Amino acid sequence: MKNYIFYSTILCAFTEALSLNIGFDLKFFYFVVFINFIILVSFNKVVYTKGLLIFHCLVLFSGLFSCVFGYNKFGYFFVQFFFLLLIPTYYNSFFNFFKDRFKDIASLYCKICFILAVIGFLKLPHDISIGRSFESLLLEPAHYCTIVLPAYFITLKDKSYPRYYFIIIMFSIIVSGSSLGFLGLGLSLILMLKKISFTRVILPIIGVTLIGTFVYFNFAPFKLRVDDTVNSMVSGDLSKANLSTYALLSNFYVSAKSFSSNPIIGNGIGSHVYSRELYLSKIEGIEVFESMNSEDLNAKDAGSLFSRVMSELGLMGLLGIFIYISKFYVKNLDEKSSINSIICKGIMLYFFAKLFREGHYFSPEMYFFVFLYVFNKYDSSKSNNLQLAIKV
């Protein structure tokens, strides 16, 4: 049973494509978490921490406030809040249960990403024949890149993995054609730096700029998205934007308006879809997407986690993200902490992609990475304490 919990929890992080829309997304992931949570309860292994309590209290306060003052609706808020109680508590308990196997968890995740990349290349001819891009067994190219970016960085920097791991994963990201994947690869060049200095920062920036310029002039879909985004931002008119640009900018506009109405605690979890009803009609060029029945693109998730948190949790949520990332960041102080520092930076690539592109609170991989990041810090502290004990 213990092995079942271990493997099923890690594998279900890759199951976003296994969902059924019945008015809401019924995901295979929900069943795995619910069943495994009951098993952990039976083992008396559910762990609820002070940090989770603070998080839940702040979210509850924000949500109730927004519902009372008409920014949100009680029903949708409480559904969201229920899952925010269950899923983070489960993943915290899972990582606590297997804290002595932390490196095994990280290793298995990287191996699965490598296998997914290989499957993606084998499946690519079929995907191209039906008009799709490289996505392996996942939902779409951007989602694929979001999930495998940490594995690319970890297998690149950690020499215990075969060199072909990172090469194949890197090429899979490039072949996917995802703008988000290219941005992630560019950011990884900066995260490779052990120490920050002007020269060490400026050289990767130059490298990213040159690579970006090459991709811009030689990869038409990337050029289209960049041109549409820049033109729409400069003109304030979304009528000529592609769907991806429209989803990103329209949701950011709504989020900014929502933030200005309630900047401290936001309008509450689940409120973004209602904020769109208030502000969407004021966007110039919206009629083009209304004619295509595409005006509600990414309505529920705001198109990016940054936009959604800004809209629904305000300054409280944005500061919370910054505090969380800072608190559990692992510096590369010595040989013992280097592996944990690599894992930390790899997960930061996921956070970047998630904040920029995906706003779902309950994508199957999200809390896997959230608590992988937390327990990576604990694993690093444990290694450092052990090293100190040996020296003494």
XYZ file of C-alpha atoms in Angstrom:
392
model
C 0.000 0.000 0.000
C 2.863 2.355 0.785
C 4.354 1.789 -2.681
C 0.944 2.394 -4.248
C 0.689 5.807 -2.559
C 4.264 6.659 -3.560
C 3.967 5.839 -7.255
C 0.335 6.849 -7.822
C 0.889 10.320 -6.332
C 3.909 11.043 -8.504
C 2.368 9.598 -11.669
C -0.896 11.500 -11.287
C 1.034 14.779 -11.614
C 1.116 13.992 -15.350
C -2.617 13.315 -15.826
C -4.048 16.721 -16.780
C -5.284 15.215 -20.062
C -7.385 12.665 -18.145
C -10.387 14.860 -17.410
C -14.042 15.070 -18.375
C -15.943 18.337 -18.625
C -19.406 17.953 -17.093
C -20.001 21.616 -16.391
C -16.703 21.530 -14.498
C -13.494 19.595 -15.100
C -13.782 16.191 -13.432
C -10.179 15.057 -13.256
C -8.710 11.597 -12.693
C -6.302 13.377 -10.349
C -9.160 14.184 -7.929
C -10.010 10.504 -7.471
C -6.375 9.573 -6.799
C -5.955 12.321 -4.200
C -9.269 11.521 -2.486
C -8.575 7.770 -2.252
C -4.976 8.295 -1.128
C -6.073 10.871 1.444
C -8.444 8.320 2.998
C -5.597 5.782 3.108
C -3.321 8.279 4.882
C -6.122 9.001 7.363
C -6.379 5.268 8.075
C -2.601 5.182 8.649
C -2.884 8.242 10.916
C -0.373 10.005 8.644
C -2.260 13.191 7.784
C -0.180 16.224 8.798
C -1.674 19.699 9.094
C 0.804 22.476 9.781
C 0.724 26.037 11.087
C 1.644 27.309 7.631
C -1.381 25.592 6.075
C -3.619 26.985 8.819
C -2.451 30.553 8.140
C -2.912 30.069 4.399
C -6.435 28.665 4.811
C -7.481 31.367 7.281
C -6.348 34.157 4.940
C -8.093 32.584 1.941
C -11.266 32.040 3.993
C -11.272 35.621 5.270
C -10.765 37.026 1.769
C -13.477 34.787 0.328
C -16.095 35.487 2.993
C -15.409 39.223 2.790
C -15.856 39.189 -0.977
C -19.070 37.134 -0.784
C -20.615 39.378 1.883
C -19.897 42.526 -0.141
C -21.048 41.050 -3.448
C -17.728 40.533 -5.248
C -18.103 36.748 -5.240
C -20.664 33.964 -4.860
C -20.762 31.638 -1.846
C -21.309 28.392 -3.772
C -18.374 28.666 -6.164
C -16.098 30.009 -3.425
C -16.758 27.114 -1.049
C -16.170 24.516 -3.793
C -12.780 26.122 -4.480
C -12.019 26.393 -0.774
C -12.866 22.718 -0.154
C -10.293 21.606 -2.709
C -7.766 24.102 -1.307
C -8.241 22.386 2.052
C -7.990 18.838 0.734
C -5.278 18.898 -1.937
C -2.508 20.920 -0.198
C -3.120 18.982 3.034
C -2.753 15.711 1.131
C 0.495 16.701 -0.576
C 1.964 18.031 2.652
C 1.104 14.710 4.295
C 2.483 12.724 1.348
C 5.877 14.453 1.404
C 6.027 14.203 5.186
C 5.229 10.480 4.944
C 8.044 9.949 2.410
C 10.488 12.608 3.632
C 13.248 9.986 3.875
C 12.755 9.221 0.176
C 12.835 12.789 -1.062
C 15.657 12.203 -3.553
C 13.802 9.138 -4.879
C 10.750 11.316 -5.543
C 12.810 13.889 -7.464
C 14.610 11.135 -9.396
C 11.401 9.340 -10.386
C 9.878 12.627 -11.550
C 12.895 13.261 -13.836
C 12.775 9.730 -15.244
C 9.075 10.067 -16.049
C 9.763 13.355 -17.860
C 12.479 11.659 -19.930
C 10.082 8.833 -20.844
C 7.400 11.372 -21.773
C 9.877 13.154 -24.057
C 10.739 9.889 -25.822
C 7.038 9.020 -26.201
C 6.464 12.507 -27.570
C 9.047 12.024 -30.326
C 7.587 8.606 -31.220
C 4.108 10.114 -31.289
C 5.102 13.285 -33.154
C 4.434 12.053 -36.740
C 0.872 11.167 -35.754
C 0.385 14.482 -33.938
C 1.596 16.428 -36.985
C -0.727 14.432 -39.258
C -3.746 15.593 -37.231
C -2.554 19.194 -36.986
C -1.151 19.096 -33.466
C 2.292 19.934 -32.077
C 4.666 18.115 -29.743
C 2.756 17.457 -26.503
C 3.520 13.814 -25.715
C 0.724 12.450 -23.469
C -0.086 15.828 -21.953
C -2.756 18.397 -22.704
C -0.917 20.784 -25.045
C 2.651 21.997 -25.781
C 2.760 24.823 -23.211
C 1.529 22.494 -20.477
C 4.108 19.894 -21.499
C 6.903 22.470 -21.244
C 5.634 23.731 -17.893
C 5.891 20.252 -16.382
C 9.236 19.141 -17.865
C 11.236 22.378 -17.480
C 12.353 21.472 -13.924
C 13.469 18.021 -15.109
C 15.468 19.598 -17.943
C 17.336 21.829 -15.480
C 17.877 19.101 -12.854
C 19.183 16.524 -15.345
C 21.393 19.170 -16.959
C 23.065 20.272 -13.718
C 23.046 17.019 -11.739
C 25.750 14.833 -13.287
C 24.328 11.665 -11.709
C 21.794 11.551 -14.577
C 22.860 10.270 -18.024
C 23.725 13.199 -20.308
C 21.166 12.140 -22.898
C 18.355 12.833 -20.397
C 18.644 16.610 -20.540
C 19.493 16.609 -24.267
C 16.304 14.761 -25.225
C 14.134 16.793 -22.831
C 15.673 20.048 -24.099
C 15.060 19.144 -27.738
C 11.484 18.132 -26.908
C 10.888 21.630 -25.487
C 12.356 23.213 -28.624
C 10.348 20.977 -30.980
C 7.139 21.766 -29.071
C 7.370 25.294 -30.470
C 5.955 26.704 -27.247
C 6.863 30.337 -26.591
C 6.669 29.525 -22.896
C 9.182 26.721 -23.384
C 11.635 29.056 -25.122
C 11.278 31.605 -22.321
C 11.908 28.868 -19.765
C 15.064 27.744 -21.540
C 16.248 31.345 -21.623
C 15.599 31.816 -17.904
C 17.479 28.605 -17.144
C 20.681 30.226 -18.460
C 20.435 32.847 -15.711
C 19.566 30.276 -13.028
C 22.725 28.343 -13.902
C 24.819 31.083 -12.334
C 26.276 30.127 -8.949
C 27.048 33.724 -8.021
C 25.439 36.898 -9.254
C 27.666 39.572 -10.826
C 27.198 42.078 -13.622
C 29.227 40.027 -16.099
C 27.572 36.749 -15.188
C 24.123 38.250 -15.567
C 24.729 40.291 -18.718
C 26.285 37.411 -20.701
C 23.237 35.095 -20.296
C 20.957 38.040 -21.134
C 22.934 38.606 -24.341
C 22.743 34.879 -25.054
C 18.981 34.799 -24.469
C 18.546 37.876 -26.665
C 20.508 36.308 -29.527
C 18.617 33.020 -29.246
C 15.317 34.886 -29.009
C 16.163 36.937 -32.088
C 17.031 33.804 -34.035
C 13.789 32.079 -32.992
C 11.772 35.231 -33.754
C 12.983 35.434 -37.356
C 12.940 31.691 -38.046
C 9.865 30.396 -36.205
C 6.638 31.904 -37.566
C 4.258 31.006 -34.683
C 6.622 32.599 -32.138
C 6.968 35.735 -34.305
C 3.174 35.973 -34.648
C 2.635 35.830 -30.881
C 5.326 38.394 -30.152
C 4.047 40.789 -32.830
C 0.420 40.412 -31.740
C 1.254 40.917 -28.073
C 3.387 44.015 -28.669
C 0.902 45.587 -31.107
C -2.059 44.925 -28.797
C -0.246 46.324 -25.759
C 0.851 49.473 -27.622
C -2.502 50.172 -29.281
C -4.776 48.923 -26.492
C -6.875 47.255 -29.209
C -7.180 43.450 -29.142
C -9.171 43.125 -32.374
C -6.148 41.863 -34.330
C -4.700 39.684 -31.560
C -4.458 35.906 -31.829
C -6.370 33.802 -29.315
C -3.361 33.237 -27.056
C -2.575 36.967 -26.877
C -6.239 37.819 -26.350
C -6.533 35.344 -23.448
C -3.414 36.711 -21.755
C -4.086 40.447 -22.184
C -7.859 40.441 -21.648
C -7.486 38.558 -18.393
C -4.677 40.831 -17.253
C -6.893 43.861 -17.956
C -9.724 42.347 -15.888
C -7.283 41.411 -13.112
C -5.874 44.940 -12.999
C -9.380 46.406 -12.729
C -10.312 43.874 -10.052
C -7.096 44.626 -8.149
C -7.779 48.366 -8.229
C -11.235 47.782 -6.706
C -9.915 45.696 -3.800
C -6.092 45.811 -3.746
C -5.350 44.460 -0.262
C -7.183 41.109 -0.048
C -8.602 40.776 -3.552
C -12.108 39.736 -4.537
C -11.829 36.186 -3.198
C -11.021 32.737 -4.574
C -13.183 31.965 -7.611
C -14.228 35.580 -8.216
C -12.284 36.219 -11.443
C -15.010 34.796 -13.645
C -17.475 37.286 -12.098
C -14.995 40.154 -12.435
C -14.874 39.440 -16.168
C -18.625 40.034 -16.361
C -18.038 43.521 -14.964
C -15.006 44.626 -16.955
C -14.680 42.546 -20.153
C -17.078 44.641 -22.239
C -14.828 47.697 -21.755
C -11.931 46.129 -23.683
C -11.439 47.576 -27.170
C -11.761 44.908 -29.855
C -13.753 42.451 -27.714
C -16.507 42.275 -30.356
C -14.189 40.314 -32.685
C -13.911 37.480 -30.158
C -17.598 37.687 -29.249
C -18.398 36.983 -32.905
C -16.249 33.820 -32.648
C -17.779 32.848 -29.261
C -14.250 33.028 -27.823
C -14.659 35.988 -25.477
C -14.628 33.709 -22.402
C -11.275 32.114 -23.201
C -9.518 31.220 -19.898
C -12.342 32.966 -18.031
C -12.052 30.829 -14.906
C -8.269 30.627 -14.563
C -7.344 34.155 -15.780
C -4.793 32.769 -18.244
C -1.935 33.013 -15.749
C -1.541 32.387 -12.033
C -0.099 35.875 -11.517
C -3.203 37.507 -13.022
C -5.546 35.258 -11.080
C -3.840 35.803 -7.723
C -3.735 39.554 -8.341
C -7.462 39.502 -9.077
C -8.628 37.113 -6.361
C -6.154 37.580 -3.499
C -4.725 41.025 -4.184
C -1.536 42.257 -2.583
C -1.910 39.649 0.162
C -1.643 36.840 -2.380
C 1.211 38.353 -4.384
C 3.261 38.992 -1.233
C 2.428 35.473 -0.068
C 3.955 33.994 -3.239
C 7.098 36.111 -2.818
C 7.465 35.134 0.876
C 6.925 31.448 0.079
C 9.550 31.395 -2.698
C 12.052 33.321 -0.542
C 11.477 31.258 2.615
C 12.107 27.889 0.989
C 14.817 28.939 -1.475
C 17.982 26.823 -1.190
C 21.327 28.526 -1.744
C 24.279 26.627 -3.163
C 26.571 26.963 -0.131
C 28.601 23.783 -0.446
C 28.746 20.365 -2.076
C 26.097 18.935 0.258
C 23.541 21.605 -0.626
C 24.323 21.747 -4.371
C 21.806 19.041 -5.380
C 19.042 20.705 -3.377
C 19.964 24.061 -4.904
C 19.675 22.528 -8.387
C 16.245 21.077 -7.562
C 15.182 24.434 -6.110
C 16.147 26.344 -9.255
C 14.529 23.718 -11.465
C 11.214 24.107 -9.634
C 11.503 27.886 -9.966
C 11.262 27.385 -13.741
C 7.897 25.733 -13.115
C 6.785 28.635 -10.929
C 7.793 31.094 -13.646
C 5.818 29.177 -16.276
C 2.819 28.776 -13.978
C 2.724 32.442 -12.984
C 3.087 33.514 -16.602
C 0.821 31.091 -18.423
C -1.422 28.823 -16.323
C -3.928 30.001 -13.715
C -5.517 26.727 -12.604
C -5.379 26.204 -8.843
C -5.926 22.469 -9.236
C -3.771 21.274 -12.114
C -2.470 17.827 -11.084
C 1.187 18.808 -10.899
C 0.847 22.125 -9.057
C 0.907 20.996 -5.424
C 3.408 18.280 -6.252
C 5.863 21.061 -7.154
C 4.716 23.380 -4.352
C 5.559 20.814 -1.691
C 8.556 19.400 -3.553
C 9.958 22.933 -3.194
C 9.112 23.033 0.544
C 10.524 19.624 1.400
C 13.589 20.263 -0.743
C 14.441 22.960 1.806
C 13.908 20.524 4.679
C 16.018 17.884 2.936
C 18.793 20.450 2.461
C 18.647 21.411 6.146
C 18.803 17.757 7.129
C 21.879 17.194 4.928
C 23.631 20.258 6.362
C 22.881 19.197 9.944
C 24.222 15.739 9.225
C 27.397 17.205 7.768
C 27.821 19.408 10.852
C 27.354 16.406 13.135
C 30.019 14.476 11.236
C 32.483 17.366 11.561
C 31.821 17.678 15.292
